[in-house]
Amino acid sequence: MYRSCKRFCRAEECFRQAIISYRDVIGKDQTEKAQTWKLLGDCYNDSEQRNEAEQCYNEALKIFRAQNGAEGVRIALTHLNRGKNYKQMRMRQYKKEEACYDDAYAVCANAAANSDFLNILDGLGAGFAEIELYEKAKHCFNLALTMCKNIAKGAASLKEATILSQLGCMFRDMGNTEKATRKLNESLDILKLVDPGNQLIEKIEQELNGLAIYNLVTNGQLSIVPGSISSAATGGN
């Protein structure tokens, strides 16, 4: 509650008191202790205390790993958030950020489809794409799409549409306008089916219009001069 209200000092105090209360416990309660370390790390991350966040995430991972893989979702999420912490450091730690995302993906790669792993994979795809590791991002997004289909039993879903739109934007950034257009159109078709009032529709349509103009200019079918756009085919008439 305190963290959501941005009362970080009070939240940190509560999490540390909880950790102390777990000091002498064993068994199942150790998992809750690890989760508290992870939440404390998130709190430090939110309040831009990067080194403290890193220490907390490491403490959480030590305990989670000792649970014989039973806490896969929490492990993957801790790796993801740890990567985001490196992203926000004043001197961004790209290699460490990538390593955290790799560790999170390794947990997700063979996991059973569920919404928690799906959301983590979505976040990993966005994280890899931002640091221009496009192949890794593509693996994450594609695995997320497979999970979407399994969870929804093949039916189209809003989550599938948002992942496709991210893939489209990634291909745009890579300069692959053909794949970008295809993925954005797939996303648009799903959105119009499952959520026709979604604001993302307008954004995707703008992206598609921009890609269409770019392709025309690139192919010499359209020229742009200050104050006007003219068609090469018509000479601007």
CSV table of N, CA and C in Angstrom, one decimal, residues 95-227:
chain,number,residue,atom,x,y,z
A,95,LYS,N,25.2,-4.9,-20.7
A,95,LYS,CA,25.5,-6.3,-20.7
A,95,LYS,C,24.8,-7.0,-19.5
A,96,LYS,N,24.8,-6.3,-18.4
A,96,LYS,CA,24.2,-6.9,-17.2
A,96,LYS,C,22.7,-7.0,-17.4
A,97,GLU,N,22.1,-5.9,-18.0
A,97,GLU,CA,20.7,-5.9,-18.4
A,97,GLU,C,20.3,-7.1,-19.3
A,98,GLU,N,21.2,-7.3,-20.3
A,98,GLU,CA,20.9,-8.4,-21.2
A,98,GLU,C,21.0,-9.8,-20.5
A,99,ALA,N,22.0,-9.9,-19.6
A,99,ALA,CA,22.2,-11.2,-18.9
A,99,ALA,C,20.9,-11.5,-18.0
A,100,CYS,N,20.4,-10.4,-17.4
A,100,CYS,CA,19.2,-10.6,-16.6
A,100,CYS,C,18.0,-11.1,-17.4
A,101,TYR,N,17.9,-10.5,-18.6
A,101,TYR,CA,16.8,-10.9,-19.5
A,101,TYR,C,17.0,-12.3,-20.0
A,102,ASP,N,18.3,-12.6,-20.3
A,102,ASP,CA,18.6,-14.0,-20.7
A,102,ASP,C,18.2,-15.0,-19.6
A,103,ASP,N,18.5,-14.7,-18.4
A,103,ASP,CA,18.1,-15.6,-17.2
A,103,ASP,C,16.6,-15.7,-17.1
A,104,ALA,N,15.9,-14.6,-17.3
A,104,ALA,CA,14.4,-14.7,-17.2
A,104,ALA,C,13.9,-15.5,-18.3
A,105,TYR,N,14.4,-15.4,-19.5
A,105,TYR,CA,13.9,-16.2,-20.7
A,105,TYR,C,14.2,-17.6,-20.5
A,106,ALA,N,15.3,-18.0,-19.9
A,106,ALA,CA,15.7,-19.4,-19.7
A,106,ALA,C,14.6,-20.1,-18.8
A,107,VAL,N,14.1,-19.3,-17.8
A,107,VAL,CA,13.0,-19.8,-17.0
A,107,VAL,C,11.7,-20.0,-17.7
A,108,CYS,N,11.4,-19.0,-18.6
A,108,CYS,CA,10.1,-19.0,-19.3
A,108,CYS,C,10.1,-20.0,-20.5
A,109,ALA,N,11.3,-20.3,-21.1
A,109,ALA,CA,11.3,-21.0,-22.3
A,109,ALA,C,10.6,-22.4,-22.3
A,110,ASN,N,10.7,-23.1,-21.2
A,110,ASN,CA,10.1,-24.4,-21.1
A,110,ASN,C,8.9,-24.5,-20.1
A,111,ALA,N,8.4,-23.3,-19.8
A,111,ALA,CA,7.3,-23.2,-18.8
A,111,ALA,C,6.0,-23.5,-19.4
A,112,ALA,N,5.1,-24.0,-18.6
A,112,ALA,CA,3.7,-24.2,-19.1
A,112,ALA,C,3.0,-22.8,-19.3
A,113,ALA,N,2.2,-22.8,-20.3
A,113,ALA,CA,1.5,-21.5,-20.6
A,113,ALA,C,0.6,-21.0,-19.5
A,114,ASN,N,0.9,-19.8,-19.0
A,114,ASN,CA,0.0,-19.2,-18.1
A,114,ASN,C,0.1,-17.7,-18.3
A,115,SER,N,-0.8,-16.9,-17.7
A,115,SER,CA,-0.8,-15.4,-17.9
A,115,SER,C,0.5,-14.8,-17.3
A,116,ASP,N,1.0,-15.3,-16.2
A,116,ASP,CA,2.2,-14.7,-15.6
A,116,ASP,C,3.4,-14.8,-16.5
A,117,PHE,N,3.7,-16.0,-17.0
A,117,PHE,CA,4.8,-16.2,-17.9
A,117,PHE,C,4.6,-15.4,-19.2
A,118,LEU,N,3.3,-15.3,-19.6
A,118,LEU,CA,3.0,-14.6,-20.8
A,118,LEU,C,3.4,-13.1,-20.7
A,119,ASN,N,3.0,-12.5,-19.5
A,119,ASN,CA,3.3,-11.1,-19.3
A,119,ASN,C,4.8,-10.9,-19.1
A,120,ILE,N,5.5,-11.8,-18.6
A,120,ILE,CA,7.0,-11.7,-18.4
A,120,ILE,C,7.6,-11.8,-19.8
A,121,LEU,N,7.2,-12.7,-20.7
A,121,LEU,CA,7.8,-12.8,-22.0
A,121,LEU,C,7.5,-11.5,-22.8
A,122,ASP,N,6.3,-10.9,-22.6
A,122,ASP,CA,6.0,-9.7,-23.3
A,122,ASP,C,7.0,-8.6,-22.8
A,123,GLY,N,7.2,-8.5,-21.5
A,123,GLY,CA,8.2,-7.5,-21.0
A,123,GLY,C,9.6,-7.8,-21.5
A,124,LEU,N,10.0,-9.1,-21.6
A,124,LEU,CA,11.3,-9.4,-22.1
A,124,LEU,C,11.5,-9.0,-23.6
A,125,GLY,N,10.4,-9.2,-24.4
A,125,GLY,CA,10.5,-8.8,-25.8
A,125,GLY,C,10.7,-7.3,-25.9
A,126,ALA,N,10.0,-6.6,-25.1
A,126,ALA,CA,10.2,-5.1,-25.1
A,126,ALA,C,11.5,-4.7,-24.7
A,127,GLY,N,12.0,-5.4,-23.6
A,127,GLY,CA,13.4,-5.1,-23.1
A,127,GLY,C,14.5,-5.3,-24.1
A,128,PHE,N,14.4,-6.5,-24.7
A,128,PHE,CA,15.5,-6.9,-25.7
A,128,PHE,C,15.4,-5.9,-26.9
A,129,ALA,N,14.2,-5.6,-27.3
A,129,ALA,CA,14.0,-4.7,-28.5
A,129,ALA,C,14.6,-3.3,-28.2
A,130,GLU,N,14.4,-2.9,-27.0
A,130,GLU,CA,14.9,-1.5,-26.7
A,130,GLU,C,16.4,-1.4,-26.7
A,131,ILE,N,17.1,-2.5,-26.4
A,131,ILE,CA,18.6,-2.5,-26.5
A,131,ILE,C,19.0,-3.1,-27.9
A,132,GLU,N,18.1,-3.2,-28.8
A,132,GLU,CA,18.3,-3.6,-30.2
A,132,GLU,C,18.9,-5.0,-30.3
A,133,LEU,N,18.5,-5.9,-29.4
A,133,LEU,CA,18.7,-7.3,-29.6
A,133,LEU,C,17.5,-8.0,-30.2
A,134,TYR,N,17.3,-7.7,-31.5
A,134,TYR,CA,16.1,-8.0,-32.1
A,134,TYR,C,15.7,-9.5,-32.2
A,135,GLU,N,16.8,-10.3,-32.4
A,135,GLU,CA,16.5,-11.7,-32.6
A,135,GLU,C,16.0,-12.3,-31.2
A,136,LYS,N,16.6,-11.9,-30.1
A,136,LYS,CA,16.1,-12.3,-28.8
A,136,LYS,C,14.7,-11.8,-28.5
A,137,ALA,N,14.5,-10.5,-28.9
A,137,ALA,CA,13.2,-10.0,-28.8
A,137,ALA,C,12.1,-10.8,-29.5
A,138,LYS,N,12.5,-11.1,-30.8
A,138,LYS,CA,11.6,-11.9,-31.6
A,138,LYS,C,11.2,-13.3,-31.0
A,139,HIS,N,12.2,-13.9,-30.4
A,139,HIS,CA,12.0,-15.2,-29.8
A,139,HIS,C,11.0,-15.0,-28.6
A,140,CYS,N,11.2,-14.0,-27.8
A,140,CYS,CA,10.3,-13.7,-26.7
A,140,CYS,C,8.8,-13.5,-27.2
A,141,PHE,N,8.7,-12.6,-28.1
A,141,PHE,CA,7.4,-12.2,-28.6
A,141,PHE,C,6.7,-13.5,-29.3
A,142,ASN,N,7.5,-14.2,-30.0
A,142,ASN,CA,6.9,-15.4,-30.7
A,142,ASN,C,6.4,-16.5,-29.7
A,143,LEU,N,7.2,-16.7,-28.6
A,143,LEU,CA,6.8,-17.6,-27.6
A,143,LEU,C,5.6,-17.1,-26.8
A,144,ALA,N,5.6,-15.8,-26.6
A,144,ALA,CA,4.4,-15.1,-26.0
A,144,ALA,C,3.1,-15.3,-26.8
A,145,LEU,N,3.3,-15.2,-28.1
A,145,LEU,CA,2.1,-15.4,-29.0
A,145,LEU,C,1.6,-16.9,-29.0
A,146,THR,N,2.6,-17.8,-28.9
A,146,THR,CA,2.2,-19.2,-28.8
A,146,THR,C,1.4,-19.5,-27.5
A,147,MET,N,1.9,-18.9,-26.4
A,147,MET,CA,1.2,-19.0,-25.1
A,147,MET,C,-0.2,-18.4,-25.2
A,148,CYS,N,-0.3,-17.2,-25.9
A,148,CYS,CA,-1.6,-16.6,-26.1
A,148,CYS,C,-2.6,-17.6,-26.7
A,149,LYS,N,-2.2,-18.2,-27.7
A,149,LYS,CA,-3.0,-19.2,-28.4
A,149,LYS,C,-3.4,-20.3,-27.5
A,150,ASN,N,-2.4,-20.8,-26.8
A,150,ASN,CA,-2.7,-21.9,-25.9
A,150,ASN,C,-3.7,-21.5,-24.7
A,151,ILE,N,-3.5,-20.4,-24.2
A,151,ILE,CA,-4.3,-19.9,-23.1
A,151,ILE,C,-5.7,-19.6,-23.6
A,152,ALA,N,-5.8,-19.0,-24.8
A,152,ALA,CA,-7.2,-18.6,-25.3
A,152,ALA,C,-7.8,-19.8,-26.1
A,153,LYS,N,-7.1,-20.9,-26.2
A,153,LYS,CA,-7.5,-22.1,-26.9
A,153,LYS,C,-7.7,-21.7,-28.4
A,154,GLY,N,-6.8,-20.9,-29.0
A,154,GLY,CA,-6.8,-20.6,-30.4
A,154,GLY,C,-7.6,-19.4,-30.7
A,155,ALA,N,-8.4,-18.8,-29.8
A,155,ALA,CA,-9.2,-17.7,-30.1
A,155,ALA,C,-8.3,-16.4,-30.1
A,156,ALA,N,-8.8,-15.4,-30.8
A,156,ALA,CA,-8.1,-14.1,-30.8
A,156,ALA,C,-8.3,-13.4,-29.5
A,157,SER,N,-7.3,-12.6,-29.1
A,157,SER,CA,-7.4,-11.9,-27.8
A,157,SER,C,-6.7,-10.6,-27.9
A,158,LEU,N,-7.1,-9.7,-27.0
A,158,LEU,CA,-6.5,-8.4,-26.9
A,158,LEU,C,-4.9,-8.5,-26.7
A,159,LYS,N,-4.5,-9.4,-25.8
A,159,LYS,CA,-3.1,-9.6,-25.5
A,159,LYS,C,-2.3,-9.9,-26.8
A,160,GLU,N,-2.9,-10.8,-27.6
A,160,GLU,CA,-2.3,-11.2,-28.9
A,160,GLU,C,-2.1,-10.0,-29.8
A,161,ALA,N,-3.1,-9.1,-29.8
A,161,ALA,CA,-3.1,-7.9,-30.6
A,161,ALA,C,-2.0,-7.0,-30.2
A,162,THR,N,-1.8,-6.8,-28.9
A,162,THR,CA,-0.8,-5.9,-28.4
A,162,THR,C,0.6,-6.4,-28.7
A,163,ILE,N,0.8,-7.7,-28.6
A,163,ILE,CA,2.1,-8.3,-28.8
A,163,ILE,C,2.4,-8.2,-30.3
A,164,LEU,N,1.4,-8.4,-31.2
A,164,LEU,CA,1.6,-8.3,-32.6
A,164,LEU,C,2.0,-6.8,-33.0
A,165,SER,N,1.4,-5.9,-32.3
A,165,SER,CA,1.7,-4.4,-32.6
A,165,SER,C,3.1,-4.1,-32.1
A,166,GLN,N,3.6,-4.7,-31.0
A,166,GLN,CA,5.0,-4.5,-30.6
A,166,GLN,C,5.9,-5.1,-31.6
A,167,LEU,N,5.6,-6.3,-32.1
A,167,LEU,CA,6.4,-6.9,-33.1
A,167,LEU,C,6.5,-6.1,-34.4
A,168,GLY,N,5.3,-5.5,-34.8
A,168,GLY,CA,5.3,-4.6,-35.9
A,168,GLY,C,6.2,-3.4,-35.8
A,169,CYS,N,6.1,-2.8,-34.6
A,169,CYS,CA,7.0,-1.6,-34.3
A,169,CYS,C,8.5,-2.0,-34.3
A,170,MET,N,8.7,-3.2,-33.8
A,170,MET,CA,10.1,-3.7,-33.8
A,170,MET,C,10.7,-3.9,-35.2
A,171,PHE,N,9.9,-4.5,-36.1
A,171,PHE,CA,10.3,-4.7,-37.5
A,171,PHE,C,10.4,-3.3,-38.2
A,172,ARG,N,9.6,-2.4,-37.8
A,172,ARG,CA,9.7,-1.0,-38.3
A,172,ARG,C,11.1,-0.4,-38.0
A,173,ASP,N,11.5,-0.6,-36.7
A,173,ASP,CA,12.8,-0.1,-36.2
A,173,ASP,C,13.9,-0.8,-36.9
A,174,MET,N,13.7,-2.0,-37.3
A,174,MET,CA,14.7,-2.8,-38.0
A,174,MET,C,14.8,-2.4,-39.4
A,175,GLY,N,13.9,-1.7,-39.9
A,175,GLY,CA,13.8,-1.3,-41.3
A,175,GLY,C,13.1,-2.3,-42.2
A,176,ASN,N,12.5,-3.3,-41.7
A,176,ASN,CA,11.7,-4.3,-42.4
A,176,ASN,C,10.3,-3.8,-42.5
A,177,THR,N,10.0,-3.0,-43.5
A,177,THR,CA,8.6,-2.4,-43.6
A,177,THR,C,7.6,-3.4,-44.0
A,178,GLU,N,8.0,-4.4,-44.7
A,178,GLU,CA,7.1,-5.5,-45.2
A,178,GLU,C,6.5,-6.3,-44.0
A,179,LYS,N,7.4,-6.7,-43.1
A,179,LYS,CA,7.0,-7.5,-41.9
A,179,LYS,C,6.3,-6.6,-40.9
A,180,ALA,N,6.8,-5.3,-40.8
A,180,ALA,CA,6.1,-4.4,-39.9
A,180,ALA,C,4.7,-4.2,-40.3
A,181,THR,N,4.4,-4.0,-41.6
A,181,THR,CA,3.1,-3.8,-42.1
A,181,THR,C,2.2,-5.0,-41.9
A,182,ARG,N,2.8,-6.2,-42.1
A,182,ARG,CA,2.0,-7.4,-41.9
A,182,ARG,C,1.6,-7.6,-40.5
A,183,LYS,N,2.5,-7.4,-39.6
A,183,LYS,CA,2.2,-7.6,-38.1
A,183,LYS,C,1.2,-6.6,-37.6
A,184,LEU,N,1.4,-5.3,-38.1
A,184,LEU,CA,0.5,-4.3,-37.6
A,184,LEU,C,-0.9,-4.5,-38.2
A,185,ASN,N,-1.0,-5.0,-39.4
A,185,ASN,CA,-2.3,-5.3,-39.9
A,185,ASN,C,-3.0,-6.5,-39.2
A,186,GLU,N,-2.2,-7.5,-38.8
A,186,GLU,CA,-2.7,-8.6,-38.1
A,186,GLU,C,-3.3,-8.1,-36.7
A,187,SER,N,-2.5,-7.2,-36.1
A,187,SER,CA,-2.9,-6.7,-34.8
A,187,SER,C,-4.2,-5.9,-35.0
A,188,LEU,N,-4.3,-5.1,-36.0
A,188,LEU,CA,-5.4,-4.2,-36.3
A,188,LEU,C,-6.7,-5.1,-36.5
A,189,ASP,N,-6.6,-6.2,-37.3
A,189,ASP,CA,-7.7,-7.0,-37.5
A,189,ASP,C,-8.3,-7.6,-36.2
A,190,ILE,N,-7.3,-8.0,-35.4
A,190,ILE,CA,-7.8,-8.6,-34.1
A,190,ILE,C,-8.5,-7.6,-33.2
A,191,LEU,N,-7.9,-6.4,-33.1
A,191,LEU,CA,-8.4,-5.3,-32.3
A,191,LEU,C,-9.8,-5.0,-32.8
A,192,LYS,N,-10.0,-4.9,-34.1
A,192,LYS,CA,-11.3,-4.5,-34.6
A,192,LYS,C,-12.4,-5.6,-34.3
A,193,LEU,N,-11.9,-6.8,-34.1
A,193,LEU,CA,-12.8,-7.9,-33.8
A,193,LEU,C,-13.1,-8.0,-32.3
A,194,VAL,N,-12.1,-7.9,-31.5
A,194,VAL,CA,-12.3,-8.1,-30.0
A,194,VAL,C,-12.5,-6.8,-29.2
A,195,ASP,N,-12.0,-5.7,-29.7
A,195,ASP,CA,-12.2,-4.5,-28.9
A,195,ASP,C,-12.2,-3.3,-29.9
A,196,PRO,N,-13.3,-3.1,-30.6
A,196,PRO,CA,-13.3,-2.0,-31.7
A,196,PRO,C,-13.1,-0.6,-31.2
A,197,GLY,N,-13.3,-0.4,-29.9
A,197,GLY,CA,-13.1,1.0,-29.4
A,197,GLY,C,-11.8,1.3,-28.8
A,198,ASN,N,-10.9,0.3,-28.9
A,198,ASN,CA,-9.5,0.4,-28.3
A,198,ASN,C,-8.7,1.6,-29.0
A,199,GLN,N,-8.1,2.4,-28.1
A,199,GLN,CA,-7.3,3.5,-28.6
A,199,GLN,C,-6.1,3.1,-29.4
A,200,LEU,N,-5.7,1.9,-29.3
A,200,LEU,CA,-4.5,1.4,-30.0
A,200,LEU,C,-4.8,1.3,-31.5
A,201,ILE,N,-6.1,1.2,-31.9
A,201,ILE,CA,-6.4,1.1,-33.3
A,201,ILE,C,-6.0,2.4,-34.0
A,202,GLU,N,-6.2,3.5,-33.5
A,202,GLU,CA,-5.8,4.8,-34.1
A,202,GLU,C,-4.3,4.9,-34.3
A,203,LYS,N,-3.6,4.5,-33.2
A,203,LYS,CA,-2.1,4.5,-33.3
A,203,LYS,C,-1.6,3.6,-34.3
A,204,ILE,N,-2.2,2.4,-34.5
A,204,ILE,CA,-1.7,1.4,-35.5
A,204,ILE,C,-2.0,2.0,-36.9
A,205,GLU,N,-3.2,2.5,-37.0
A,205,GLU,CA,-3.5,3.1,-38.4
A,205,GLU,C,-2.5,4.2,-38.7
A,206,GLN,N,-2.1,5.0,-37.8
A,206,GLN,CA,-1.1,6.1,-38.0
A,206,GLN,C,0.2,5.5,-38.4
A,207,GLU,N,0.6,4.4,-37.7
A,207,GLU,CA,1.8,3.7,-38.1
A,207,GLU,C,1.8,3.2,-39.5
A,208,LEU,N,0.6,2.5,-39.8
A,208,LEU,CA,0.5,2.0,-41.2
A,208,LEU,C,0.5,3.0,-42.3
A,209,ASN,N,-0.1,4.2,-42.0
A,209,ASN,CA,-0.1,5.3,-43.0
A,209,ASN,C,1.3,5.8,-43.2
A,210,GLY,N,2.1,5.9,-42.0
A,210,GLY,CA,3.5,6.3,-42.1
A,210,GLY,C,4.3,5.3,-42.9
A,211,LEU,N,4.1,4.0,-42.7
A,211,LEU,CA,4.8,3.0,-43.5
A,211,LEU,C,4.5,3.1,-44.9
A,212,ALA,N,3.2,3.3,-45.2
A,212,ALA,CA,2.8,3.3,-46.7
A,212,ALA,C,3.5,4.5,-47.4
A,213,ILE,N,3.5,5.7,-46.7
A,213,ILE,CA,4.2,6.8,-47.3
A,213,ILE,C,5.6,6.6,-47.5
A,214,TYR,N,6.3,6.0,-46.5
A,214,TYR,CA,7.7,5.7,-46.5
A,214,TYR,C,8.0,4.8,-47.7
A,215,ASN,N,7.2,3.7,-47.9
A,215,ASN,CA,7.4,2.8,-49.0
A,215,ASN,C,7.2,3.5,-50.4
A,216,LEU,N,6.3,4.4,-50.5
A,216,LEU,CA,6.1,5.1,-51.7
A,216,LEU,C,7.3,6.0,-52.0
A,217,VAL,N,7.8,6.7,-51.0
A,217,VAL,CA,8.9,7.6,-51.2
A,217,VAL,C,10.1,6.8,-51.6
A,218,THR,N,10.3,5.7,-50.8
A,218,THR,CA,11.5,4.8,-51.1
A,218,THR,C,11.5,4.2,-52.5
A,219,ASN,N,10.3,3.9,-53.0
A,219,ASN,CA,10.2,3.3,-54.3
A,219,ASN,C,10.1,4.4,-55.4
A,220,GLY,N,10.2,5.6,-55.1
A,220,GLY,CA,10.2,6.7,-56.1
A,220,GLY,C,8.8,7.0,-56.6
A,221,GLN,N,7.8,6.5,-55.9
A,221,GLN,CA,6.5,6.8,-56.4
A,221,GLN,C,5.9,8.1,-55.8
A,222,LEU,N,6.6,8.6,-54.8
A,222,LEU,CA,6.1,9.8,-54.2
A,222,LEU,C,7.3,10.7,-53.8
A,223,SER,N,7.2,12.0,-54.0
A,223,SER,CA,8.3,12.9,-53.5
A,223,SER,C,7.7,13.9,-52.6
A,224,ILE,N,8.5,14.2,-51.6
A,224,ILE,CA,8.1,15.1,-50.5
A,224,ILE,C,9.0,16.4,-50.6
A,225,VAL,N,8.3,17.5,-50.8
A,225,VAL,CA,9.0,18.8,-50.8
A,225,VAL,C,8.3,19.7,-49.7
A,226,PRO,N,9.0,20.6,-49.2
A,226,PRO,CA,8.4,21.5,-48.1
A,226,PRO,C,7.0,22.1,-48.6
A,227,GLY,N,6.0,21.8,-47.8
A,227,GLY,CA,4.7,22.3,-48.1
A,227,GLY,C,3.8,21.5,-49.1
